[in-house]
PDB file of C-alpha atoms in Angstrom:
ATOM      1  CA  UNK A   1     -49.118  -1.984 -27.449  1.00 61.00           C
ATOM      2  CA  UNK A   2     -49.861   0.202 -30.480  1.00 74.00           C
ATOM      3  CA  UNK A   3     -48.486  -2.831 -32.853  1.00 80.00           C
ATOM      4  CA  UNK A   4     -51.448  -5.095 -31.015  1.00 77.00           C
ATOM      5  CA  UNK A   5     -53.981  -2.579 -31.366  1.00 78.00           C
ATOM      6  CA  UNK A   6     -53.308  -2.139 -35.375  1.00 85.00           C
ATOM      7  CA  UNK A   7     -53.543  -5.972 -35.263  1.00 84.00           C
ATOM      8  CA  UNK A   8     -57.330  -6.321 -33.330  1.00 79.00           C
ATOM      9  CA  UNK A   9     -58.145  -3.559 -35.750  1.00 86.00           C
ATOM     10  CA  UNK A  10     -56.589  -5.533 -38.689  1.00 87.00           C
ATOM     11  CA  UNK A  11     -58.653  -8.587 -37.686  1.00 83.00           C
ATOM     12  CA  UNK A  12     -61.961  -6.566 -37.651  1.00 86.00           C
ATOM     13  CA  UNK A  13     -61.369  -4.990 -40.817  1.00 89.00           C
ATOM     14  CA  UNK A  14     -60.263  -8.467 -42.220  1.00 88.00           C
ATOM     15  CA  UNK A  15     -63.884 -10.362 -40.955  1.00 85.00           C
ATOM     16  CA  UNK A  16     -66.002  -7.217 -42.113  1.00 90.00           C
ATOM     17  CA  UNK A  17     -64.675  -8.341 -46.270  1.00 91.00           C
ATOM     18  CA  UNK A  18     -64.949 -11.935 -45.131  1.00 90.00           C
ATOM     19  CA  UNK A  19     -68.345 -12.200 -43.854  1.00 89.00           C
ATOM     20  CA  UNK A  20     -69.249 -10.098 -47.268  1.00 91.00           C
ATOM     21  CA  UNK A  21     -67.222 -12.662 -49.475  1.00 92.00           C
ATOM     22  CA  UNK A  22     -68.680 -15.873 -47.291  1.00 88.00           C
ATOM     23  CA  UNK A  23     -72.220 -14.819 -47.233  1.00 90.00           C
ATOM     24  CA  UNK A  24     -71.735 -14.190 -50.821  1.00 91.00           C
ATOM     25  CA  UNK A  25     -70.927 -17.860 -51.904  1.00 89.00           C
ATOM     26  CA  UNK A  26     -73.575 -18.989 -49.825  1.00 86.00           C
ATOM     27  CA  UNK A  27     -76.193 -17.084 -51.689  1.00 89.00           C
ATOM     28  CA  UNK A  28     -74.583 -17.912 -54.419  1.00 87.00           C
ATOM     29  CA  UNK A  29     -74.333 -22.243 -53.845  1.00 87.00           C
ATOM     30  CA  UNK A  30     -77.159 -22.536 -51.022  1.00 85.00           C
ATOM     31  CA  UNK A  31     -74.949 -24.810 -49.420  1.00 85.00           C
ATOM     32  CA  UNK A  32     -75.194 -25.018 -45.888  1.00 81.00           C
ATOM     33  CA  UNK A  33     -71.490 -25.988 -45.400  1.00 81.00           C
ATOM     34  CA  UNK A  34     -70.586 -22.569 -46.606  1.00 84.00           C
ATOM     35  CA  UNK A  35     -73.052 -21.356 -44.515  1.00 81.00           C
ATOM     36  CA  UNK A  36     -71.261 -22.321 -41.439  1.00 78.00           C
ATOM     37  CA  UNK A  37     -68.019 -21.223 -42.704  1.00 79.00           C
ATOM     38  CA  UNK A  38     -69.975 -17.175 -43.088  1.00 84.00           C
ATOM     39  CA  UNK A  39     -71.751 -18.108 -40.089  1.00 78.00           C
ATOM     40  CA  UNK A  40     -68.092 -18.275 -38.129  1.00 74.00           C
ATOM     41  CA  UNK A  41     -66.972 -15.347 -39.728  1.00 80.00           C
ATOM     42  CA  UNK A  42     -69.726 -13.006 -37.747  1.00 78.00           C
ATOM     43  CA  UNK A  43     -68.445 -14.705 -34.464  1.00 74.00           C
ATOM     44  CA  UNK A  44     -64.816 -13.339 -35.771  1.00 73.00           C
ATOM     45  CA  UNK A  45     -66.188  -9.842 -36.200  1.00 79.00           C
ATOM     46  CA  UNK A  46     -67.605  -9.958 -32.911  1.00 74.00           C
ATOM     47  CA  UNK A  47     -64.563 -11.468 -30.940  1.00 71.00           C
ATOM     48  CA  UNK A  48     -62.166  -8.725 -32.869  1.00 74.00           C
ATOM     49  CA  UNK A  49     -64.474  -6.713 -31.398  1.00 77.00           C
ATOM     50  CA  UNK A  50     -64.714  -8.010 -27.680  1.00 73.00           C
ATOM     51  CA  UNK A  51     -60.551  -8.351 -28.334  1.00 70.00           C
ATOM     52  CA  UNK A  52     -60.388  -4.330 -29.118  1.00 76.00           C
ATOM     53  CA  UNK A  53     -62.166  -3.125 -26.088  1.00 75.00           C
ATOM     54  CA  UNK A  54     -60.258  -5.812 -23.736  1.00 70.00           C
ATOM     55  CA  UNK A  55     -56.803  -4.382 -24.890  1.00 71.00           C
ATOM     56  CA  UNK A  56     -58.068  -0.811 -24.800  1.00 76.00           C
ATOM     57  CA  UNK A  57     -58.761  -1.775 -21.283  1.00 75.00           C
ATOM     58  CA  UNK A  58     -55.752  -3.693 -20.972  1.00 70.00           C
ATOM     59  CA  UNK A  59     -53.506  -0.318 -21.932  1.00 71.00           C
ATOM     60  CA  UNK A  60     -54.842   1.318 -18.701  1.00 78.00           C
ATOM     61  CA  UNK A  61     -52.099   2.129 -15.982  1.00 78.00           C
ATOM     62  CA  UNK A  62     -52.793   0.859 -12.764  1.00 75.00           C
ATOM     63  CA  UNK A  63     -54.912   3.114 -10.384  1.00 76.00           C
ATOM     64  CA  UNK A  64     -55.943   2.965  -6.829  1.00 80.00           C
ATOM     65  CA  UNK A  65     -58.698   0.138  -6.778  1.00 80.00           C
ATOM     66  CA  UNK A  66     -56.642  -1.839 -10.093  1.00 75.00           C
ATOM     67  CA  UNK A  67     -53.186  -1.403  -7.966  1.00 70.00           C
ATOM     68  CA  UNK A  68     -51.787  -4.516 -10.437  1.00 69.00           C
ATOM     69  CA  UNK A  69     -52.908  -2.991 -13.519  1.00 70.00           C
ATOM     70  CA  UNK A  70     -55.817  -3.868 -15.804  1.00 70.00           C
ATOM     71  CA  UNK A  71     -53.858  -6.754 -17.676  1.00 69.00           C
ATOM     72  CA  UNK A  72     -56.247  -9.439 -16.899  1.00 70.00           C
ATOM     73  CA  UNK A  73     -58.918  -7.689 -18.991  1.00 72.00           C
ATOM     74  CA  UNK A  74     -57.783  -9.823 -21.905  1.00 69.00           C
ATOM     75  CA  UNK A  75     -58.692 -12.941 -20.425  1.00 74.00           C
ATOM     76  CA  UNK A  76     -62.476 -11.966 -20.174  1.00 74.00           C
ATOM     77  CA  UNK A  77     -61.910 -11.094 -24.455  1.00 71.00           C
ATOM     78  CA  UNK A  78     -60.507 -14.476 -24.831  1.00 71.00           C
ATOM     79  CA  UNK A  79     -63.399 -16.278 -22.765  1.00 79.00           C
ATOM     80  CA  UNK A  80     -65.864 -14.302 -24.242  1.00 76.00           C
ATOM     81  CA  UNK A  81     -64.322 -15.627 -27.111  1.00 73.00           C
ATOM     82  CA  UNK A  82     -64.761 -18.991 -26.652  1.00 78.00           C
ATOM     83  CA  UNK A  83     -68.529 -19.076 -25.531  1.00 81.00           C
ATOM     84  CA  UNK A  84     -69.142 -17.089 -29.292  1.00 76.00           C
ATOM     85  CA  UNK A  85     -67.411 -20.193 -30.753  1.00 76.00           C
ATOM     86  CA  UNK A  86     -69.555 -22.923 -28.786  1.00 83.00           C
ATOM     87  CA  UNK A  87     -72.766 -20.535 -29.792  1.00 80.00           C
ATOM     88  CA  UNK A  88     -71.408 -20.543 -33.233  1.00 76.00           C
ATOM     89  CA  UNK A  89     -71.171 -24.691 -33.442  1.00 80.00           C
ATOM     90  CA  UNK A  90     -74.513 -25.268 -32.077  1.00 83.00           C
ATOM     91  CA  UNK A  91     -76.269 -23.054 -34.635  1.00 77.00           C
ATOM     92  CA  UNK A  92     -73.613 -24.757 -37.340  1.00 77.00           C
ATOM     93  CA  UNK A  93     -74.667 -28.363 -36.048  1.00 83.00           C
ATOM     94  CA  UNK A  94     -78.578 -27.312 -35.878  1.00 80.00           C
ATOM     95  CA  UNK A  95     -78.813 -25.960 -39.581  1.00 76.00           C
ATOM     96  CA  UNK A  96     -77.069 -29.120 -40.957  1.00 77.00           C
ATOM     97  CA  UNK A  97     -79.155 -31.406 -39.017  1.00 82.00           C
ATOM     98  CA  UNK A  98     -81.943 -29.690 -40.798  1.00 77.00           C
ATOM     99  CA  UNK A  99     -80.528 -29.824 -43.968  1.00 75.00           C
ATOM    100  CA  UNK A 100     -80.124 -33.274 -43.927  1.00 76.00           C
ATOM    101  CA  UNK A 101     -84.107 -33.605 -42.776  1.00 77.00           C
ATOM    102  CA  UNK A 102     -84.853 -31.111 -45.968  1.00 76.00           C
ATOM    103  CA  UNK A 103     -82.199 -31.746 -48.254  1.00 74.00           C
ATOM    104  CA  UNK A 104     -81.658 -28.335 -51.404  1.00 74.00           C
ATOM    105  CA  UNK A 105     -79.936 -28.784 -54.444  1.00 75.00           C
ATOM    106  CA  UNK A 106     -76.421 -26.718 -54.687  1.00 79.00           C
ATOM    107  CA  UNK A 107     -76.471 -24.089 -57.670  1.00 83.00           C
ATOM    108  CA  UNK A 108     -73.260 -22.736 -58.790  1.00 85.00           C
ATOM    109  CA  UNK A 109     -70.523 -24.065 -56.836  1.00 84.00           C
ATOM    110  CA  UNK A 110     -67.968 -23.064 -59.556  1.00 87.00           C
ATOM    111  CA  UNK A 111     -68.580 -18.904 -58.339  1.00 89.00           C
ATOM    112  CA  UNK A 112     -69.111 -19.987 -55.054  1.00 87.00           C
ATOM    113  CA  UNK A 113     -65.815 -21.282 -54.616  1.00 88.00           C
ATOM    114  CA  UNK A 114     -63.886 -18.950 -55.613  1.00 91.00           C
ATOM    115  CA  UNK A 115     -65.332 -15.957 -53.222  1.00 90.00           C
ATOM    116  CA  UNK A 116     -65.244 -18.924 -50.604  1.00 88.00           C
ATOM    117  CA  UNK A 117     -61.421 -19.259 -51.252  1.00 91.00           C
ATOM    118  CA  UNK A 118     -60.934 -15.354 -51.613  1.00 92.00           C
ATOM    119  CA  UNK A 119     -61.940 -15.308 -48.013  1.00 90.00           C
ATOM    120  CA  UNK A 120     -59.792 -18.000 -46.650  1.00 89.00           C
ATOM    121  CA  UNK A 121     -56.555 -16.438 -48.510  1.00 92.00           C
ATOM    122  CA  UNK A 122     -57.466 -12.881 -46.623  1.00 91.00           C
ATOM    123  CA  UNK A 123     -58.042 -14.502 -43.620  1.00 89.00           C
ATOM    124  CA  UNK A 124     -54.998 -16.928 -43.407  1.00 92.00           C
ATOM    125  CA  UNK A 125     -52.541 -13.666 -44.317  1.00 92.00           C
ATOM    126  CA  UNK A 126     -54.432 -11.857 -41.488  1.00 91.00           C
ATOM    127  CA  UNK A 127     -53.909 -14.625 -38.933  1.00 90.00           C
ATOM    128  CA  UNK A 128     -49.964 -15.440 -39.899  1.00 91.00           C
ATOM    129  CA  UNK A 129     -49.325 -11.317 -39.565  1.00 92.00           C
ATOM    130  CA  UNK A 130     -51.470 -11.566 -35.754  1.00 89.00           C
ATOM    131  CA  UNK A 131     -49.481 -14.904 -34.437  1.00 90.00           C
ATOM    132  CA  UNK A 132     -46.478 -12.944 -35.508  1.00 89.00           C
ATOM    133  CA  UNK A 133     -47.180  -9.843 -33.468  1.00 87.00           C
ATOM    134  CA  UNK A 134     -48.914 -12.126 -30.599  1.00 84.00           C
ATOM    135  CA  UNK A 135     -45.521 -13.870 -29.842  1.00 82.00           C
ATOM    136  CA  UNK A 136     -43.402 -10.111 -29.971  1.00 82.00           C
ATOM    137  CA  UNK A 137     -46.098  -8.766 -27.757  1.00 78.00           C
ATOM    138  CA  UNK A 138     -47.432 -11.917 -25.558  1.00 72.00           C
ATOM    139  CA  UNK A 139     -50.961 -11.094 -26.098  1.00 75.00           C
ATOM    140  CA  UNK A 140     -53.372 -13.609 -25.365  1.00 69.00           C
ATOM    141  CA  UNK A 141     -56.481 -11.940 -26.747  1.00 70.00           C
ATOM    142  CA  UNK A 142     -54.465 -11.412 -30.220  1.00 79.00           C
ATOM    143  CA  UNK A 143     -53.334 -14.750 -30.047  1.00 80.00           C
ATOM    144  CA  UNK A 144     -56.617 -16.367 -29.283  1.00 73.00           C
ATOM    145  CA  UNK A 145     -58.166 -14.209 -32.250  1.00 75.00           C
ATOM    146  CA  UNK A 146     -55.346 -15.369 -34.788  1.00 83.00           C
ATOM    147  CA  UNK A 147     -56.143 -18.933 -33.701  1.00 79.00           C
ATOM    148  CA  UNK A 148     -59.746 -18.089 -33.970  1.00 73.00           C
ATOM    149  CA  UNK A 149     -58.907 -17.096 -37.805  1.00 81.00           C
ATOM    150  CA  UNK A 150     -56.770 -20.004 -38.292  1.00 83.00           C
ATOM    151  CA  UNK A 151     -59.276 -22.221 -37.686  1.00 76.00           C
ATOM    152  CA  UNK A 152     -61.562 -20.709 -39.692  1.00 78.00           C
ATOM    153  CA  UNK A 153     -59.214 -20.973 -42.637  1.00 85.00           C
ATOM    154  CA  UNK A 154     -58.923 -25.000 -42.754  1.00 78.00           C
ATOM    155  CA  UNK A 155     -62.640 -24.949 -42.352  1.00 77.00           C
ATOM    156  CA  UNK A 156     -62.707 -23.082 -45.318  1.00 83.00           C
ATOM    157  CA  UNK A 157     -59.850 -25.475 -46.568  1.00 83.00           C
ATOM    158  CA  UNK A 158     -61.783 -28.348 -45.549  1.00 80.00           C
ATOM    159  CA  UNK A 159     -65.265 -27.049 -47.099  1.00 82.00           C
ATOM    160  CA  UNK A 160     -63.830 -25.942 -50.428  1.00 85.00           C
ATOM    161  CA  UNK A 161     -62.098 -29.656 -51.360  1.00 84.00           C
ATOM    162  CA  UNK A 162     -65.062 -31.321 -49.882  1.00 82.00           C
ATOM    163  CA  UNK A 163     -67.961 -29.261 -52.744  1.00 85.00           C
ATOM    164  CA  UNK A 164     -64.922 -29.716 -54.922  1.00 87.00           C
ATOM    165  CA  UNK A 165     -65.767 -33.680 -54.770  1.00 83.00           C
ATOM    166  CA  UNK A 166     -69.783 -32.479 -54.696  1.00 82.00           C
ATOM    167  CA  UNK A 167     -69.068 -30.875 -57.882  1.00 85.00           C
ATOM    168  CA  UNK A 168     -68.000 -33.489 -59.726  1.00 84.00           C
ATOM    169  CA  UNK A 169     -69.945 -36.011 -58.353  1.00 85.00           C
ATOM    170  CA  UNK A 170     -73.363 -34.646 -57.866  1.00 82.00           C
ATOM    171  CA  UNK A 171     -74.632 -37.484 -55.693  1.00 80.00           C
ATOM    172  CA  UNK A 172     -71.985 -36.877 -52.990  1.00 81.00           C
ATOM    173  CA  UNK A 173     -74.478 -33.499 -51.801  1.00 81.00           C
ATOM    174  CA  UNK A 174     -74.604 -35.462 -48.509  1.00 82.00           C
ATOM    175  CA  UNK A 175     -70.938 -34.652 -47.683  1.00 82.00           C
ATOM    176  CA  UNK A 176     -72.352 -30.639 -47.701  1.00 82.00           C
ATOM    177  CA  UNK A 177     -74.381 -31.315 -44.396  1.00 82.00           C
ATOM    178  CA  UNK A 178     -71.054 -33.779 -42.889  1.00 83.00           C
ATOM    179  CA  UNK A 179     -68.670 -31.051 -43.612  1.00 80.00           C
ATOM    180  CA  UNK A 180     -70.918 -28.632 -41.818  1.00 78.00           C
ATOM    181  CA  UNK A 181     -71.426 -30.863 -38.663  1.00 83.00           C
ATOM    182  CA  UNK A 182     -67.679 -31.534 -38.898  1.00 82.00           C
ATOM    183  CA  UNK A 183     -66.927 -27.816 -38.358  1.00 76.00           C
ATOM    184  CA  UNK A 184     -69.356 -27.692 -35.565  1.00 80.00           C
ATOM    185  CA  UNK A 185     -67.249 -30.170 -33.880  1.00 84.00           C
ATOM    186  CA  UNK A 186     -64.031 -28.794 -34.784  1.00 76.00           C
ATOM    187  CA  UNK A 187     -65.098 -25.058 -33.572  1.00 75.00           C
ATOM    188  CA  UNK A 188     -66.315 -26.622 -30.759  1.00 84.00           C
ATOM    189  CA  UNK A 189     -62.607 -28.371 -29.304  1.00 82.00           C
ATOM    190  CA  UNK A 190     -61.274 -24.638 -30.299  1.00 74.00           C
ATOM    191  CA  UNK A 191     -63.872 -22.515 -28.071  1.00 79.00           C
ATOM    192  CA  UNK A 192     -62.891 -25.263 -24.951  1.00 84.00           C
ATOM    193  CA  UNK A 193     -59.971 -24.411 -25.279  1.00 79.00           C
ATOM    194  CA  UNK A 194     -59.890 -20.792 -25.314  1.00 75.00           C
ATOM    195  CA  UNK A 195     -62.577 -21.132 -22.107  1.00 82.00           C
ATOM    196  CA  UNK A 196     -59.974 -23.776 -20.258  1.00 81.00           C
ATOM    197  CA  UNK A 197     -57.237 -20.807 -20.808  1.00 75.00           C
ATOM    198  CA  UNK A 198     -59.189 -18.009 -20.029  1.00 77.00           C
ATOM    199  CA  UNK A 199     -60.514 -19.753 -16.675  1.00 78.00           C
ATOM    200  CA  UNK A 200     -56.192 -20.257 -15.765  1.00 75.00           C
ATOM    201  CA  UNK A 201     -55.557 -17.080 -16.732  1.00 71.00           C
ATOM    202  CA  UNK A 202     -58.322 -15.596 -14.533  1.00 73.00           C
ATOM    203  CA  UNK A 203     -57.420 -18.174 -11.441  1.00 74.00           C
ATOM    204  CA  UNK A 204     -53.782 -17.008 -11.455  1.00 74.00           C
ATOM    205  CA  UNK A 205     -52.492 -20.537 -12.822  1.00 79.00           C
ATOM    206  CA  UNK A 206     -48.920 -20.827 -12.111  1.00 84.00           C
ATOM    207  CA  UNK A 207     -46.219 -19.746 -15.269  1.00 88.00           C
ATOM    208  CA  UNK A 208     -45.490 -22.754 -17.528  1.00 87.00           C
ATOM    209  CA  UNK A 209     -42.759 -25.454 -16.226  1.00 91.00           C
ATOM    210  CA  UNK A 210     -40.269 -24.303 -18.296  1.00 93.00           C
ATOM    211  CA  UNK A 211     -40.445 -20.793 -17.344  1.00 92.00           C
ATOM    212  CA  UNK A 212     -40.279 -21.465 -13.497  1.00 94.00           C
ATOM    213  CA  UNK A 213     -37.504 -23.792 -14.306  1.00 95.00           C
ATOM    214  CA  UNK A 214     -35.409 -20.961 -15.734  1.00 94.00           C
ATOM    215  CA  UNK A 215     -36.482 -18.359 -13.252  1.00 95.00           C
ATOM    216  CA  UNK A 216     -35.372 -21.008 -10.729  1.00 95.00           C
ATOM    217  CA  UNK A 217     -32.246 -21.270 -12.465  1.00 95.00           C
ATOM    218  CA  UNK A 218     -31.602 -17.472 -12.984  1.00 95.00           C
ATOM    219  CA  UNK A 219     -32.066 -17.038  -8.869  1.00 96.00           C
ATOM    220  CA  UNK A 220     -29.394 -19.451  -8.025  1.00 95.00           C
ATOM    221  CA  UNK A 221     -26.968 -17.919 -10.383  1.00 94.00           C
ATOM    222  CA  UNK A 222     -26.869 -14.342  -8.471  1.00 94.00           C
ATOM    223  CA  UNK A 223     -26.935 -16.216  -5.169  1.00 94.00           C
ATOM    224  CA  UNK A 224     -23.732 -16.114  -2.941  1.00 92.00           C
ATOM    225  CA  UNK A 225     -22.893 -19.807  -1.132  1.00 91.00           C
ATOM    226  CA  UNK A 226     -24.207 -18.517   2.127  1.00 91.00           C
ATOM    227  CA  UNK A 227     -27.587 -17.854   0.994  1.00 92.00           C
ATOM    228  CA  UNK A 228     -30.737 -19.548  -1.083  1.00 93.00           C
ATOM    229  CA  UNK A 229     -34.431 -19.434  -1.426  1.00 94.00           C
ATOM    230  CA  UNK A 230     -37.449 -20.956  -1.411  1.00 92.00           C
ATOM    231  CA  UNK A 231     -41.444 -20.808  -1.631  1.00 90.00           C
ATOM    232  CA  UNK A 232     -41.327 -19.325  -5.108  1.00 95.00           C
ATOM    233  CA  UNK A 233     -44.775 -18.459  -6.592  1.00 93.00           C
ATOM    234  CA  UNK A 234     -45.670 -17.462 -10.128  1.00 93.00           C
ATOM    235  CA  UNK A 235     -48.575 -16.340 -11.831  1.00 88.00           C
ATOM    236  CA  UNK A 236     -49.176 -14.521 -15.030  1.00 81.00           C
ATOM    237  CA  UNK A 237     -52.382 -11.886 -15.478  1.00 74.00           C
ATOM    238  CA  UNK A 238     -52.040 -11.162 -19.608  1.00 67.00           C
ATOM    239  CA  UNK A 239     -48.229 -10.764 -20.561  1.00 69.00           C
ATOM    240  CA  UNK A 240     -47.384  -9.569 -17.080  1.00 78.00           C
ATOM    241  CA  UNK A 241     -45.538 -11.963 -15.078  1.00 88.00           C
ATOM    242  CA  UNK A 242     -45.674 -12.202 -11.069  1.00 91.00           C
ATOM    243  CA  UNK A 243     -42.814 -13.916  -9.427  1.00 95.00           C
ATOM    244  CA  UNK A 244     -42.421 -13.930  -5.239  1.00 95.00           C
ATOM    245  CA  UNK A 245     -40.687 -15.797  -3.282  1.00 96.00           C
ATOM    246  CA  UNK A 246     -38.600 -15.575   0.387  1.00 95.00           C
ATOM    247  CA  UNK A 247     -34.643 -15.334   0.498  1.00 95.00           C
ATOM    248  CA  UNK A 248     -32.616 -16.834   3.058  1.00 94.00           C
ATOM    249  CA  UNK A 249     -29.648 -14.976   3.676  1.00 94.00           C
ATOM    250  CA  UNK A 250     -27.245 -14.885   6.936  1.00 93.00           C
ATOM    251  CA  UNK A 251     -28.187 -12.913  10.051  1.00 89.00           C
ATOM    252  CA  UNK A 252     -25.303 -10.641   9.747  1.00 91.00           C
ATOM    253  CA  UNK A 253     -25.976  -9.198   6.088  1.00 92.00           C
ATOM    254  CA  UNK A 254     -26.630  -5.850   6.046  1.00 93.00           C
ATOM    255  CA  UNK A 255     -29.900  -4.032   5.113  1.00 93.00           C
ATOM    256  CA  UNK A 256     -27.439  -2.264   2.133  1.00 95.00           C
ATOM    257  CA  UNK A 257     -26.392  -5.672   0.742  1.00 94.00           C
ATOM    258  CA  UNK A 258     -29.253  -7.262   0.871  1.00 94.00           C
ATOM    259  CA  UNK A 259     -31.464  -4.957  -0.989  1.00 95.00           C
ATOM    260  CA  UNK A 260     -28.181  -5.156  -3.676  1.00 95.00           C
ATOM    261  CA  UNK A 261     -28.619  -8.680  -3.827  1.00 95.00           C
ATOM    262  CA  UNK A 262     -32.167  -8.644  -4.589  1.00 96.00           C
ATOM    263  CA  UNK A 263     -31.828  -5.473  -6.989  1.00 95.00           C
ATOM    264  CA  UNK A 264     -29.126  -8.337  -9.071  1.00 95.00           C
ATOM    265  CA  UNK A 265     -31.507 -11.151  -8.945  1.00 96.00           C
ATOM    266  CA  UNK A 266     -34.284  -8.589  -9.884  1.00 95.00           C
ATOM    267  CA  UNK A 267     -32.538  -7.140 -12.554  1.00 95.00           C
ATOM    268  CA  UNK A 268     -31.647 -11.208 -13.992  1.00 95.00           C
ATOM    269  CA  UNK A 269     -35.026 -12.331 -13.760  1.00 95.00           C
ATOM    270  CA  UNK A 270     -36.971  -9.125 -15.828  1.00 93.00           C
ATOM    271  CA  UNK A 271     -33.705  -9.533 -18.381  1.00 92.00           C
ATOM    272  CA  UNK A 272     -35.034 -12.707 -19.054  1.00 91.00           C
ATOM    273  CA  UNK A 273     -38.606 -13.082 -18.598  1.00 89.00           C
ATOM    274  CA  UNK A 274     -40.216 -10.811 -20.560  1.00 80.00           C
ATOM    275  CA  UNK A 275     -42.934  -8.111 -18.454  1.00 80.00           C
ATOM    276  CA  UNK A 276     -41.661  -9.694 -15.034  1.00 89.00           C
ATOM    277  CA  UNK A 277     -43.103  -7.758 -11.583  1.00 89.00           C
ATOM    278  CA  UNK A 278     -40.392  -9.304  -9.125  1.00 95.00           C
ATOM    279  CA  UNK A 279     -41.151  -9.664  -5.132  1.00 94.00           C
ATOM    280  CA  UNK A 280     -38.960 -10.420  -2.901  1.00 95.00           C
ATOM    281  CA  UNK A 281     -39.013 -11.260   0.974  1.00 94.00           C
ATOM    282  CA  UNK A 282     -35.673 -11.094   2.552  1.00 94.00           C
ATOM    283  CA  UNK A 283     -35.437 -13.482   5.712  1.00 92.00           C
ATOM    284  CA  UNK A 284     -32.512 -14.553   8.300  1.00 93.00           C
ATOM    285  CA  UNK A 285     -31.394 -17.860   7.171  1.00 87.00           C
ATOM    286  CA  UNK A 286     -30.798 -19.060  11.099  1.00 81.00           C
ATOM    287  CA  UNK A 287     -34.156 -18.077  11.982  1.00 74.00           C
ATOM    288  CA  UNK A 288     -36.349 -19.545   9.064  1.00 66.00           C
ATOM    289  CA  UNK A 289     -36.944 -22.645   8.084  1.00 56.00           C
ATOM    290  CA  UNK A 290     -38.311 -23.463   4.299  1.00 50.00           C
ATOM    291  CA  UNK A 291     -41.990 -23.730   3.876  1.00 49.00           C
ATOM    292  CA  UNK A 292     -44.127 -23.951   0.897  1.00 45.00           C
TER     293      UNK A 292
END
C-alpha cells in the first residue's frame, strides 16, 4: 500500500503546479475555456485529497466493530469524487453561459497556451504512472483519481486546438464559450460514473462475470467426482474480494478431509484472485438440496 500512497501524494503534488500553471493562462488569455480547464484542476486537488485520507483509512487492520476491515473507505473517496466533478461542470456550464451573454476579447493566447499545455503534459505523465500502480494494487480511489486526471488532460487537449483555431481566426471567439460547455458535459458523464461505481461498490455488487466465471471454474477443478457446490456469492469492498458458497460432499467424509478439501480449493481460489477472503460451508450431499 505504500506504492498507492506515494501515488495519491503524487497526484496532489501534481494538481498543486497545475492549478498554478492553469490559473496562470487564464489570467493571462481571459478565456473562459481555460478557465474551466483551472477550474477542474482545484476539484483534482481536492479529490487527491479526499483519495489520501480514504486510503489512510483504508490501511487500517480490522478491529472489533470493522471485523472485515476498513477497505470500503475508498468507495466514499471515489463518490466524493464524483459529486466534486458534477459541482465542477455546473460552475463550468454557468460561467460560459455568461460569457456568451457578456462576451471579452482573448489577450495573449500565444503565452497562454503554452502554460495551458505545460499542465496537461504534467498531468497526463502523472495519470499514466497512477493507472499503472492502480492495476498492480487494485485501487479504486487511485484509479478513479488517474481517470479523473485523464480526463482533464483531453480537456486540456481539446481546449488548446480549439483557441489554436481562435487564434488564427479571431472571429471564431464563440468556440471559447462551446469548448467550455463541452467540458461541462464531458466532466459531467465522468462524475456519473464514478457515483454509479461508488454506489456498487458500497451495495456489495457482485465480482465482474468473468471473475465468477473463473472462480467457478477454479472450484470444480479441486473437486473430487463425489462432491460439488453451489449458492456461490461474491462481492468485492475495495481490492478485497469475498467469495462464499456451500459444498456438497458425501455423508461419510470425514471432518479431517473435508477441511483438506476446502484448505485446496481455498488455497486455488486466493492463487488466482488477487486479495480473496474465501468462506466455505461444508454440507452432506444426501441431506441438502441446492438452493440459491
Amino acid at each position: 500500500m505504500r506504492a498507492v500512497r506515494r501515488m495519491a501524494y503524487l497526484s496532489i503534488a501534481t494538481s498543486l503546479a497545475t492549478i498554478v500553471l492553469k490559473f496562470g493562462a487564464y489570467f493571462l488569455t481571459g478565456s473562459v475555456s481555460l478557465w474551466s480547464d483551472a477550474l477542474e484542476s482545484l476539484v483534482n486537488l481536492a479529490a487527491g485529497l479526499v483519495a489520501l485520507g480514504a486510503l489512510m483509512v483504508a490501511e487500517q487492520p480490522a478491529d472489533d466493530r470493522h471485523a472485515y476491515g476498513h477497505d470500503k473507505a475508498e468507495y466514499f473517496a471515489s463518490g466524493v469524487e464524483g459529486a466534486l466533478i458534477l459541482v465542477a461542470a455546473v460552475s463550468i456550464i454557468w460561467s460560459a453561459v455568461h460569457r456568451f451573454v457578456e462576451p471579452q476579447p482573448l489577450m495573449r493566447l500565444g503565452p497562454g497556451l503554452v502554460v495551458a499545455f505545460l499542465a496537461g503534459a504534467a498531468n497526463f505523465a502523472t495519470a499514466r504512472m497512477m493507472l499503472r500502480v492502480a492495476r498492480q494494487h487494485d485501487s479504486i480511489t487511485i484509479e478513479a483519481d488517474a481517470k479523473h486526471l485523464l480526463t482533464d488532460v483531453w480537456t486540456s487537449v481539446g481546449i488548446i486546438g480549439g483557441l489554436l483555431v481562435v487564434m488564427a481566426m479571431p472571429q471564431w471567439a464563440i468556440l471559447d464559450p462551446l469548448m467550455a460547455i463541452a467540458v461541462g458535459i464531458h466532466i459531467i458523464v465522468t462524475g456519473v460514473s464514478l457515483l454509479r461505481r461508488s454506489a456498487d461498490g458500497l451495495m456489495d455488487v457482485a465480482l465482474p462475470a468473468v471473475e465468477v466465471k473463473r472462480a467457478e471454474t477454479l472450484i470444480r477443478t479441486e473437486l473430487p467426482a463425489d462432491s460439488s457446490f453451489h449458492a456461490l456469492r461474491t462481492r468485492k469492498a475495495g481490492a478485497r474480494r469475498f467469495l462464499e458458497f456451500h459444498l456438497l460432499v458425501p455423508g461419510t467424509m470425514s471432518v479431517v478431509d473435508s477441511h483438506a478439501l476446502c484448505d485446496r480449493i481455498e488455497a486455488t481460489l486466493t492463487a488466482h484472485l488477487a486479495r480473496a477472503q474465501v468462506t466455505i460451508h461444508v454440507e452432506p450431499r444426501e441431506t441438502q438440496e441446492p438452493h440459491s
